[in-house]
Coordinates of C-alpha atoms and ligand atoms in Angstrom, one line a residue:
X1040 CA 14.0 -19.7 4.9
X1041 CA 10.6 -20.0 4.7
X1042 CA 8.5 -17.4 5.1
X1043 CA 4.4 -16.8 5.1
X1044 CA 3.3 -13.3 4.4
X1045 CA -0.4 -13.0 5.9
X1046 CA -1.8 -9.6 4.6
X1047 CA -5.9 -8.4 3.7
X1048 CA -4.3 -7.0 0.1
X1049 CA -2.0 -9.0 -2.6
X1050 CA -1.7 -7.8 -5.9
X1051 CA -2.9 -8.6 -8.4
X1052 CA -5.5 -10.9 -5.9
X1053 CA -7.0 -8.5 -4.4
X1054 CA -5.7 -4.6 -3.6
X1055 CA -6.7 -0.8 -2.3
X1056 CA -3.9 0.9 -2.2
X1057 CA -0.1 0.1 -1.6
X1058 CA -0.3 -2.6 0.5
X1059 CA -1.1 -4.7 -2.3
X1060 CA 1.8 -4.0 -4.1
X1061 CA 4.2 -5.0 -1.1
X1062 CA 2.5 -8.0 -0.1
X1063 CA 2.3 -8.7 -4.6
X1064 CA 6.3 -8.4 -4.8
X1065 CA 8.4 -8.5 -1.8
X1066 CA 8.1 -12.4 -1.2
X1067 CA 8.6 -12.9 -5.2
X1068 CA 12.1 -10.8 -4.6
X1069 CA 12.3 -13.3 -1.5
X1070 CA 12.1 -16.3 -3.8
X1071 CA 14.4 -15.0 -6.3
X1072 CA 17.0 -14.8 -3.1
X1073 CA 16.7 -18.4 -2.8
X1074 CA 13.9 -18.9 0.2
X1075 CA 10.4 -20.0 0.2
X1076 CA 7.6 -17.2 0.4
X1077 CA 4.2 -18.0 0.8
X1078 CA 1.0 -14.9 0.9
X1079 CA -2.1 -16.5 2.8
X1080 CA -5.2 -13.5 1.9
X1081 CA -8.5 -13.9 2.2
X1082 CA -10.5 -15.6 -0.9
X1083 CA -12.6 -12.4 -1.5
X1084 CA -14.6 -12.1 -4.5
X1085 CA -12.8 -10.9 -7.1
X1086 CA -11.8 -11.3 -10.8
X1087 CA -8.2 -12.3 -10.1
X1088 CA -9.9 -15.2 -7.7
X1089 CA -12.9 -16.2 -9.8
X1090 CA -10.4 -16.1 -13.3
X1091 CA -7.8 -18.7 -11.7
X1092 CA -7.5 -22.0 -11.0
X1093 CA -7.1 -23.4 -7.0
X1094 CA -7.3 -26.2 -5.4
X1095 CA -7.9 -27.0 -1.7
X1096 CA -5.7 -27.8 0.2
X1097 CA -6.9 -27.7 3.4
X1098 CA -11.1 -28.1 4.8
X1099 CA -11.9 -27.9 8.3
X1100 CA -14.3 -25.8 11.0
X1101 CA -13.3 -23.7 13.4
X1102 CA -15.0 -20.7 15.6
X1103 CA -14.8 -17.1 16.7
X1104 CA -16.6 -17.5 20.0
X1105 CA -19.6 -18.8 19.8
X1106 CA -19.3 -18.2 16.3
X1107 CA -18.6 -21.7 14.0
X1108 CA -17.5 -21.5 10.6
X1109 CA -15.9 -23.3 8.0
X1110 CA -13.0 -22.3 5.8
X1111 CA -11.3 -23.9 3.1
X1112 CA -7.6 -23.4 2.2
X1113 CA -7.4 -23.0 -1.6
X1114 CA -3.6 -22.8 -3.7
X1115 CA -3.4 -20.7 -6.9
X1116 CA -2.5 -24.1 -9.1
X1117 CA -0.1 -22.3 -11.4
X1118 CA 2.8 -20.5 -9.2
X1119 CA 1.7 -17.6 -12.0
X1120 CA 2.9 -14.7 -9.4
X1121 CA 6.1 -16.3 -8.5
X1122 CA 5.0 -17.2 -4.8
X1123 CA 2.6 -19.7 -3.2
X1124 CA -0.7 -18.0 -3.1
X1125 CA -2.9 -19.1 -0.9
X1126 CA -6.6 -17.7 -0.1
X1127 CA -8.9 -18.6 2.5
X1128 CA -12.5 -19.0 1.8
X1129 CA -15.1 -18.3 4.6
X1130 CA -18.5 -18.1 3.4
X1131 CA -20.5 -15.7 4.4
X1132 CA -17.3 -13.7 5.1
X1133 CA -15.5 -13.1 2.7
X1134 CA -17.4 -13.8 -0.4
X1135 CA -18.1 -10.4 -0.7
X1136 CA -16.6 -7.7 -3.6
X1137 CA -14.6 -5.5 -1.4
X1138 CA -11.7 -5.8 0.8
X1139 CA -13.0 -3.1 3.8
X1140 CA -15.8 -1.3 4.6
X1141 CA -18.2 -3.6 6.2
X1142 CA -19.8 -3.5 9.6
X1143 CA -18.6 -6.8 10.6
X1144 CA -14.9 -6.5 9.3
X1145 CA -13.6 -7.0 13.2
X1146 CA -15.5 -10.4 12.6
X1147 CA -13.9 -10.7 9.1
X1148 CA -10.6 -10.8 10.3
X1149 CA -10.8 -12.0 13.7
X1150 CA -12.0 -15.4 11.5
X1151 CA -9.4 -14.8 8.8
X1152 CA -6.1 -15.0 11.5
X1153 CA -8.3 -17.6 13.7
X1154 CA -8.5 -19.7 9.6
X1155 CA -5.2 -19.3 9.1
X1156 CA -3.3 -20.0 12.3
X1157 CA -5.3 -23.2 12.5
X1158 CA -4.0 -24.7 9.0
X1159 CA -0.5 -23.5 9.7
X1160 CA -0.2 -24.9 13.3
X1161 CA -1.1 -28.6 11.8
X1162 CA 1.5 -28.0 9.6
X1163 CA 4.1 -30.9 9.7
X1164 CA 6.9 -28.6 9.7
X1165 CA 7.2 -24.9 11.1
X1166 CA 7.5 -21.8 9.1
X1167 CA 10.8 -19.8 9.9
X1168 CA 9.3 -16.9 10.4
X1169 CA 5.2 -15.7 9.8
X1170 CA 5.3 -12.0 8.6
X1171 CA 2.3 -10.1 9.3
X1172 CA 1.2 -6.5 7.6
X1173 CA -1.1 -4.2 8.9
X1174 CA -3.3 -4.4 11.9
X1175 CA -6.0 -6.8 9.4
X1176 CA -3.5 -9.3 10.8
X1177 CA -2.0 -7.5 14.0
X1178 CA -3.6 -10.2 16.4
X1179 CA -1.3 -13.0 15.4
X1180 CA 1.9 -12.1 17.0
X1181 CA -0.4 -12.0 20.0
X1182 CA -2.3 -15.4 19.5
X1183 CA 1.1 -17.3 18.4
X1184 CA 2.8 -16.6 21.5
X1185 CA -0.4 -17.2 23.8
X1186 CA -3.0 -18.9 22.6
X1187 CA -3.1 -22.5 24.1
X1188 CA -4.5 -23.8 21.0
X1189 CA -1.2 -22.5 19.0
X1190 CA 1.2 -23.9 21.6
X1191 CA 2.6 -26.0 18.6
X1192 CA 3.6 -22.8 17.0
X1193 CA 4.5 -20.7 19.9
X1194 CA 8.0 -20.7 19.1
X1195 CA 7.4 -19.3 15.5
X1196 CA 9.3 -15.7 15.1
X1197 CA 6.8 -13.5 14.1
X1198 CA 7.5 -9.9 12.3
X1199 CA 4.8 -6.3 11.9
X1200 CA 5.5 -4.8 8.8
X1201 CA 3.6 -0.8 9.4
X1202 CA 2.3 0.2 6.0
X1203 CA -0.3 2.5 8.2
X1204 CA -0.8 3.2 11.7
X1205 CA -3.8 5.8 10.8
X1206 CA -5.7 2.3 10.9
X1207 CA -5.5 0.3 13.9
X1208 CA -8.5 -2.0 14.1
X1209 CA -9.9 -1.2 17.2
X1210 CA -12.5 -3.1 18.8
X1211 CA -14.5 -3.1 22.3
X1212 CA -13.5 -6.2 25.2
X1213 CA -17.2 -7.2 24.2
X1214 CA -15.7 -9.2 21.2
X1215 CA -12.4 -10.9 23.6
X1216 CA -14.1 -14.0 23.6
X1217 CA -13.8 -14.4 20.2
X1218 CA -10.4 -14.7 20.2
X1219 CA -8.9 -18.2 21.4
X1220 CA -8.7 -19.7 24.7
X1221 CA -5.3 -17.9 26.6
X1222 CA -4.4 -16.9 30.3
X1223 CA -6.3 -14.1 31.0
X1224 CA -3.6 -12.2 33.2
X1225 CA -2.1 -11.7 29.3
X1226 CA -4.8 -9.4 28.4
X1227 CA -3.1 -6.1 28.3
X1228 CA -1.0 -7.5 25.5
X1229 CA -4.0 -6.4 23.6
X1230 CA -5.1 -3.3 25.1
X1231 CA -4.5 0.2 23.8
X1232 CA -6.1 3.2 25.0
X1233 CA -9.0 1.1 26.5
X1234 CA -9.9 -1.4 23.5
X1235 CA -8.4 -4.4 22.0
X1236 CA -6.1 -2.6 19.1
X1237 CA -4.5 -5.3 17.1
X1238 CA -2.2 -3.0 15.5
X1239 CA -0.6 -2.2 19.9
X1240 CA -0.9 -5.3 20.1
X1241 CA 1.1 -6.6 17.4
X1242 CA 4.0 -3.9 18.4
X1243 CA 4.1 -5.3 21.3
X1244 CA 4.0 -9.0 20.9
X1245 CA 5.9 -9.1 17.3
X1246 CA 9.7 -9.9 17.2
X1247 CA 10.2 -7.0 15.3
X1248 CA 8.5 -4.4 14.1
X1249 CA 9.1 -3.1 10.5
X1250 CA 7.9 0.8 8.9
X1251 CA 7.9 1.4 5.2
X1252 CA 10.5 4.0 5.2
X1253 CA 13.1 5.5 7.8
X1254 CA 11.6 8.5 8.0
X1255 CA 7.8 7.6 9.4
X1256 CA 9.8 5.3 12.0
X1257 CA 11.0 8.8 13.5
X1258 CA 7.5 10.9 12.9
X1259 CA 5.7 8.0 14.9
X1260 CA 7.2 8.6 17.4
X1261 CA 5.3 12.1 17.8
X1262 CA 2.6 11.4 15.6
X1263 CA 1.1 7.9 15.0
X1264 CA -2.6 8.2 16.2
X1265 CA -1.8 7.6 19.4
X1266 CA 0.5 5.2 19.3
X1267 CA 3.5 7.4 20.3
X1268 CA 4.1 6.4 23.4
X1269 CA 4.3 2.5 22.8
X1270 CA 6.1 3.1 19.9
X1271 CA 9.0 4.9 21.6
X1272 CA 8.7 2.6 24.3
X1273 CA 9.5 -0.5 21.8
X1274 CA 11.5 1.8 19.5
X1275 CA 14.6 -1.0 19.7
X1276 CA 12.6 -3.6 18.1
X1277 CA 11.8 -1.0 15.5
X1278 CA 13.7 -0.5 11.6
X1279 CA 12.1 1.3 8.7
X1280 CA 13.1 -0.2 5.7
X1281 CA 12.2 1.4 2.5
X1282 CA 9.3 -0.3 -0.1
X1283 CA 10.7 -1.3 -3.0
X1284 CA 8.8 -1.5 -6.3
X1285 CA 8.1 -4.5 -8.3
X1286 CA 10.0 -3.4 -11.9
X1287 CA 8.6 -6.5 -13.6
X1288 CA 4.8 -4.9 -12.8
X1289 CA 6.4 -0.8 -13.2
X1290 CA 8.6 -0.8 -16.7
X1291 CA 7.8 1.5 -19.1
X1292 CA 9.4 -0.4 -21.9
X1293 CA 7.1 -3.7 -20.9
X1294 CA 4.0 -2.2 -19.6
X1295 CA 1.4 -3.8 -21.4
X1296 CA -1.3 -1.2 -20.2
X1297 CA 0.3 2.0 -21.9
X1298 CA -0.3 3.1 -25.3
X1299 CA 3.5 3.4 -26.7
X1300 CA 6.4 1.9 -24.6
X1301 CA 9.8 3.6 -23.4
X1302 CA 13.0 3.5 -22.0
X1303 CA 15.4 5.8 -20.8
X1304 CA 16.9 6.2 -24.7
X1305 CA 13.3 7.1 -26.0
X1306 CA 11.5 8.8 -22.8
X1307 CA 11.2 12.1 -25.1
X1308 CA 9.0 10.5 -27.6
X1309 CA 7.7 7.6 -25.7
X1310 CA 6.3 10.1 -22.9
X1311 CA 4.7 12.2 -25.7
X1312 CA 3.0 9.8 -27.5
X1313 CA 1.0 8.9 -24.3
X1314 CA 0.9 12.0 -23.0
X1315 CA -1.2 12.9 -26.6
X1316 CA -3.4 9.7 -26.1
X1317 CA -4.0 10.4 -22.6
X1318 CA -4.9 14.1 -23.3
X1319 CA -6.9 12.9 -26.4
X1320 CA -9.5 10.7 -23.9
X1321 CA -9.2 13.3 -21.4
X1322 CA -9.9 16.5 -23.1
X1323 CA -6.6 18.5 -22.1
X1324 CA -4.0 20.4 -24.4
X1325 CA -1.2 17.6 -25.0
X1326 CA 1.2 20.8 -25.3
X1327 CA 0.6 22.5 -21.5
X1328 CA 2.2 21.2 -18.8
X1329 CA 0.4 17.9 -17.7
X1330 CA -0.2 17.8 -13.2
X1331 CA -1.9 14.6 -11.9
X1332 CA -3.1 13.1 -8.6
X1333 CA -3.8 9.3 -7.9
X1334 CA -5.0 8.0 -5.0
X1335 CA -7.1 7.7 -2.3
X1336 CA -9.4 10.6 -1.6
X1337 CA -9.1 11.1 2.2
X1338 CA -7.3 13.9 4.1
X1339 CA -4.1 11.7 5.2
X1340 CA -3.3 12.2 1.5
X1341 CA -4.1 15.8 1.4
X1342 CA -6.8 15.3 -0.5
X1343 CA -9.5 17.4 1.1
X1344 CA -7.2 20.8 -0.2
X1345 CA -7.1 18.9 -3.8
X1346 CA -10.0 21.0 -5.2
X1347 CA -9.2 24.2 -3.7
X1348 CA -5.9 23.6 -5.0
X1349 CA -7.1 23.0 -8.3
X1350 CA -9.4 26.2 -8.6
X1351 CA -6.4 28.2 -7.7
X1352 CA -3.7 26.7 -9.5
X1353 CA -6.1 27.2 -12.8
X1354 CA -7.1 30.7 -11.8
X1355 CA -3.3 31.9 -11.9
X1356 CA -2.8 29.7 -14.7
X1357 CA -5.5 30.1 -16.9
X1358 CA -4.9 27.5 -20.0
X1359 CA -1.8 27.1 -19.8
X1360 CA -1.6 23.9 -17.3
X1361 CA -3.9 20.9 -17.3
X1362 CA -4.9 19.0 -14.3
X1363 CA -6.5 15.6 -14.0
X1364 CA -6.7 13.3 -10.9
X1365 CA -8.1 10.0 -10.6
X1366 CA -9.3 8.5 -7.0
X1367 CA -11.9 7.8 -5.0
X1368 CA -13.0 8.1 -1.4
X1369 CA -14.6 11.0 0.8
X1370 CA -17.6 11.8 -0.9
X1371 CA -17.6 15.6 -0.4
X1372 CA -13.8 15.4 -2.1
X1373 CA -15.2 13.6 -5.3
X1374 CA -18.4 15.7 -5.5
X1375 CA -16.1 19.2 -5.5
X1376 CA -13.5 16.8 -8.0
X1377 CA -16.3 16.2 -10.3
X1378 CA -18.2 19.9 -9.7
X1379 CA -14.8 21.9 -11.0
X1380 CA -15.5 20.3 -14.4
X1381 CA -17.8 22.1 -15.3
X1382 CA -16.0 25.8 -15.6
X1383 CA -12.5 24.4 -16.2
X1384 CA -13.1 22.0 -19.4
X1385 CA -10.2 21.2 -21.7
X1386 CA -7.6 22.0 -18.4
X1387 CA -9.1 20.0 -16.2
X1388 CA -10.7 16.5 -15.7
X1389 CA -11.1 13.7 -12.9
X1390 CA -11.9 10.1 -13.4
X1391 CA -13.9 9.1 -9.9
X1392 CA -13.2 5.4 -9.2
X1393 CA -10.5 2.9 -9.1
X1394 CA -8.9 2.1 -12.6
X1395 CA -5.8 0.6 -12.6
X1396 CA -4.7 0.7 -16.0
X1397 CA -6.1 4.7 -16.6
X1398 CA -3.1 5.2 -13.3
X1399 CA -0.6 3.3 -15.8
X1400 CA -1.4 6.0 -18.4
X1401 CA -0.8 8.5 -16.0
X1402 CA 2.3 7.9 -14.8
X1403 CA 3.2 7.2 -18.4
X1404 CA 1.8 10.4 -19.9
X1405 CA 2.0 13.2 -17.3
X1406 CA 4.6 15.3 -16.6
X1407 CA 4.0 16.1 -12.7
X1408 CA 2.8 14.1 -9.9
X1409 CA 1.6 15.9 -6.5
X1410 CA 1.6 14.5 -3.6
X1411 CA 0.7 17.0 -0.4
X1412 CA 0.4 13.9 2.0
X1413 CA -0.3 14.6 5.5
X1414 CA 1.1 11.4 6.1
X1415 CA 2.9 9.1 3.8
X1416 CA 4.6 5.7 5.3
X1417 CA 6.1 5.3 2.5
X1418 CA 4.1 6.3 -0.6
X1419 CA 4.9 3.9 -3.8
X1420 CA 3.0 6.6 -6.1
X1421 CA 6.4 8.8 -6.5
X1422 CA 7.9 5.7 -7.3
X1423 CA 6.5 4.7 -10.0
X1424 CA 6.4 8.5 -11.3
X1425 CA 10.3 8.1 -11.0
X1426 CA 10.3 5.0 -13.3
X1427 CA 8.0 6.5 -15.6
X1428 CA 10.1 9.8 -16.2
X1429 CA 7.2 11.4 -14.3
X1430 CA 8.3 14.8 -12.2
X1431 CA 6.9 14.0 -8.3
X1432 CA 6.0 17.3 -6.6
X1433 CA 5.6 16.0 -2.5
X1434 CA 5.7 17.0 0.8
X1435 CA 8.6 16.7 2.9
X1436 CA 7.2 14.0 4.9
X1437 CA 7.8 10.2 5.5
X1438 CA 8.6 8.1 2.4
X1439 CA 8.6 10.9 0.2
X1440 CA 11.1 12.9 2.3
X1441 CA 13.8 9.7 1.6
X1442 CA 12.9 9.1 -2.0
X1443 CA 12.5 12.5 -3.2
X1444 CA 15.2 15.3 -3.6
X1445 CA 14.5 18.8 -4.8
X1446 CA 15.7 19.9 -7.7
X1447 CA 17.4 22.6 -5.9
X1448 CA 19.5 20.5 -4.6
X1449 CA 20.5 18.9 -7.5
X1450 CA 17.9 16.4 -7.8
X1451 CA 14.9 14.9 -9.7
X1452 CA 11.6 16.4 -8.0
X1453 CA 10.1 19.2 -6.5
X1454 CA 9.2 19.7 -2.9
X1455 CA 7.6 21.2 -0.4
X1456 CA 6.8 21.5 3.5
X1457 CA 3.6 22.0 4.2
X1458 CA 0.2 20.4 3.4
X1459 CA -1.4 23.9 2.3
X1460 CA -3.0 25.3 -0.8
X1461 CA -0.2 27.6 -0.7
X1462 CA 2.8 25.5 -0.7
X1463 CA 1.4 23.4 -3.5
X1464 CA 0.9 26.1 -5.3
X1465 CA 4.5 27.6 -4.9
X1466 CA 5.9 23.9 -6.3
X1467 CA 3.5 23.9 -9.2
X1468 CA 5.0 27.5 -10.3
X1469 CA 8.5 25.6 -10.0
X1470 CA 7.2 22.8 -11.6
X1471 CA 5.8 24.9 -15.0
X1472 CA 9.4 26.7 -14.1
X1473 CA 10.9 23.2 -15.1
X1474 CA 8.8 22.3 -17.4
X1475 CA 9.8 25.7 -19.5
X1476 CA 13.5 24.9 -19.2
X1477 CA 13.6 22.1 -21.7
X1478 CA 16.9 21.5 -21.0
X1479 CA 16.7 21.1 -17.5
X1480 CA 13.7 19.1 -17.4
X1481 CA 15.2 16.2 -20.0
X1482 CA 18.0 16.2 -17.8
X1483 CA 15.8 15.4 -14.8
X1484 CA 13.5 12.8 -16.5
X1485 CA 16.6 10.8 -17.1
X1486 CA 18.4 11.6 -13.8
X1487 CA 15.2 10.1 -12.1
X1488 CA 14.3 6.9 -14.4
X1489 CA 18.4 5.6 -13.5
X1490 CA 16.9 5.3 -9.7
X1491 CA 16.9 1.7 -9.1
X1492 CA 14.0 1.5 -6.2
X1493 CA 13.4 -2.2 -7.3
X1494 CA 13.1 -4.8 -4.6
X1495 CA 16.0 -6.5 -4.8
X1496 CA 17.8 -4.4 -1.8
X1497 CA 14.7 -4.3 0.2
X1498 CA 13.8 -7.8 0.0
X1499 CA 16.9 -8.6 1.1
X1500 CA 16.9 -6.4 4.1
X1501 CA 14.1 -8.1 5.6
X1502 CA 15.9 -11.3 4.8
X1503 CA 18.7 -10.4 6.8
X1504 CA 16.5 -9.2 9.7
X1505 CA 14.9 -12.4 9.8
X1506 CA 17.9 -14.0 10.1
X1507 CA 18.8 -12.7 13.5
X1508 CA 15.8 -14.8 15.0
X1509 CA 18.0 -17.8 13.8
Ligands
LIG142 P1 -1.7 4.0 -0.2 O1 -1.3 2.6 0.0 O2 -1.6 4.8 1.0 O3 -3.0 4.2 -0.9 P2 0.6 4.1 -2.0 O4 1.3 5.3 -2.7 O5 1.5 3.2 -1.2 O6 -0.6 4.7 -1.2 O7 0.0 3.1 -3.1 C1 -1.1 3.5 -3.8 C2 -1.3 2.4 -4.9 O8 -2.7 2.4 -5.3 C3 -0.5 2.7 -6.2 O9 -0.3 1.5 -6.8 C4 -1.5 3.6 -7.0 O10 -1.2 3.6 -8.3 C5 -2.8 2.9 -6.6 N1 -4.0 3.7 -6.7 C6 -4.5 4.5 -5.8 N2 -5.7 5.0 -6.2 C7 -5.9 4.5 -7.4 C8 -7.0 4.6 -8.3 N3 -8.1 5.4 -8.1 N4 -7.0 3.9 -9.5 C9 -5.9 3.1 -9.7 N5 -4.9 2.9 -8.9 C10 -4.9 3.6 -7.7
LIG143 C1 0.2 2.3 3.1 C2 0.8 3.7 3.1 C3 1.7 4.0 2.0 C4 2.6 2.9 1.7 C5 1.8 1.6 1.5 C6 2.7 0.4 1.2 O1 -1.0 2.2 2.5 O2 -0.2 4.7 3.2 O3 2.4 5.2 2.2 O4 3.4 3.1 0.5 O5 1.1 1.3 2.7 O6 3.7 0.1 2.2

């Protein structure tokens, strides 16, 4: 089959958070099960896009209303991340560093489906099926099946993957015009709640409709941001199907960006040595317990409590744990982050920003993860940790809820129901518990690292559900 992923993240291309790391693996698991993948993302500026070579492929104009632009269609020459890469430049666009945060980002990618949909419905052939992810590219499913310009394509199965409903894209019927000429009557395809909201729309013009994990499927259907009711409306288009994890990228024994590599046979020593070396930049005692946070720094991750977690867990604890997060996001979050240094040094420490290899040495050298989510589609955080031989401590919620099992049940991680200082607290007393318990807590670094969470299964689940458009 052939398939074209169109997604605002691609690792290594271009990411923020876990939808990157999807859109970077599932379609090379695809090709490995014998179709043809293809990722079209926007040609942002970014190392990964400046360091490679492309060639274009495809050079025309097109518009956003009144709005004319030109775009160029550029391939990654080399096939390097085992799919067809494709990126679309629009100057003035998205020659820009980062992938969000700009006023005009409706604009953005309004142009970026508009670019897109244009080169594919010249095409000689037709994709089998486009695949969109996230509401960046939630107006497709919508514009396939209406817009008269697209009629060549109309017939084109197209599939939502939900990494996120928190984020829908909402925009005011001021901007309709920019979208392609279609019969008006079909409006309320794109309506939600008064506005144009791409990511409605795209549940209810999509095929099917895909969540991260089994679990958020159910909570949205009392708690998506307002989507509820549509949701359970189209709940029989709906599946979750759990994220896998790209073990090429997330192997301990390969990982190029950790100081001494591991498998299951030398996790003891292997997570010691970079435990020391991380401990060593950081300024924490290498023989305490070792808690860590990555992420993004807003509440949906439960990162507003982070600091008042923090303070308490090293008030009961004095010296004897260390703590050390690295994120970035709500400024008042990173400013209390960075203010707790100051009375807490050599237990605790936070690197403000994005690094990704500094989150490789931390799922390499610590010993406990948390994640207090609000909200977690799907989370791929604890599954790395898992790989890595790297205790999660989550909430009961979404993806963690089907990945993670207590070990009071007999399993691998520790967990906990609420997004409160208090719960958090209660599983980091389990966790230094564990940690105490030698015995025990070898046990569950090797029970968790023999979790397979690679792609393979997944991938081919969303094979098989493309099939049924067939
Ligand atoms: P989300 O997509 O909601 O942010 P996920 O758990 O699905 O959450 O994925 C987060 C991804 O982003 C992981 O690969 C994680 O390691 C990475 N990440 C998040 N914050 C940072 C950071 N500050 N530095 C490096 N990597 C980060
Ligand atoms: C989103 C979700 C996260 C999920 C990721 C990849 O960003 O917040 O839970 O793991 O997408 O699907």
């Amino acid at each position: 089959m052939e398939i074209i992923h169109i997604s605002a993240e691609c690792y290594p291309v271009a990411k923020v958070g876990g939808l990157a790391d999807v859109v970077g693996a599932l379609p090379k698991y695809q090709n490995k099960l014998g179709n043809i993948a293809k990722v079209v993302v926007p040609a942002y500026d970014t190392k990964f896009i400046r360091e490679n070579n492309f060639e274009v492929t495809y050079d025309a104009w097109s518009n956003y209303g009144n709005n004319h632009f030109r775009f160029r269609v550029l391939k990654e020459k080399t096939n390097k991340l085992g799919f067809d890469l494709y990126v679309i430049h629009i100057q003035g666009l998205f020659d820009r560093p980062n992938v969000y945060g700009y006023n005009d980002d409706t604009e953005r990618f309004i142009a970026f489906q508009i670019a897109t949909l244009d080169w594919i419905s010249q095409w000689e052939h037709r994709p089998d099926v486009i695949h969109c992810h996230d509401h960046h590219t939630g107006l497709v499913p919508f514009m396939v099946a209406n817009s008269v310009k697209y009629a060549a394509i109309s017939a084109v199965p197209t599939i939502l993957t939900i990494h996120n409903a928190q984020y829908q894209g909402q925009f005011g019927w001021d901007k309709l015009y920019y979208l392609p000429a279609f019969d008006l009557w079909k409006s309320g395809l794109l309506e939600w709640q008064k506005d144009i909201n791409p990511l409605a729309s795209a549940i209810k013009c999509a095929w099917k409709v895909t969540t991260v994990s089994p679990s958020y499927l159910d909570e949205m259907m009392y708690n998506a941001r307002g989507l509820e009711s549509l949701l359970r409306q189209e709940r029989g288009k709906c599946v979750g199907i759990l994220n896998g994890i790209d073990n090429e990228v997330w192997d301990p024994q390969t990982d190029p960006m950790i100081v001494k590599s591991y498998n299951l046979k030398t996790v003891e020593a292997g997570k010691l040595a970079n435990k020391i070396a991380l401990c060593n930049v950081f300024q924490l005692d290498s023989s305490k317990p070792l808690f860590t946070f990555i992420g993004r720094l807003v509440d949906e991750k439960g990162a507003d409590l982070l600091p008042d977690i923090f303070y308490t867990a090293l008030q009961q604890h004095g010296k004897n744990i260390n703590l050390l997060v690295l994120g970035s996001g709500d400024g008042w979050v990173e400013g209390q982050l960075n203010h707790l240094k100051n009375g807490f040094e050599g237990s605790y420490n936070a690197w403000i920003g994005y690094n990704e290899k500094v989150s490789h040495e931390i799922y390499s050298g610590a010993d406990f993860l948390l994640m207090p989510s609000r909200v977690e589609p799907c989370g791929l955080n604890q599954l790395y940790a898992l790989r890595y031989g790297t205790v999660p401590i989550v909430r009961r919620i979404g993806g963690l809820k089907d990945t993670v099992i207590d070990i009071g049940d007999n399993g691998f991680g520790v967990c906990h129901d609420q997004t409160s200082t208090g719960d958090v607290i209660h599983a980091i007393n389990r966790a230094v518990d564990l940690f105490n318990d030698r015995k025990k807590f070898k046990e569950v670094r090797k029970t968790m690292m023999k979790i397979d969470h690679s792609w393979d299964m997944a991938a081919l689940k969303y094979i098989e559900l493309y099939q049924i458009f067939k």
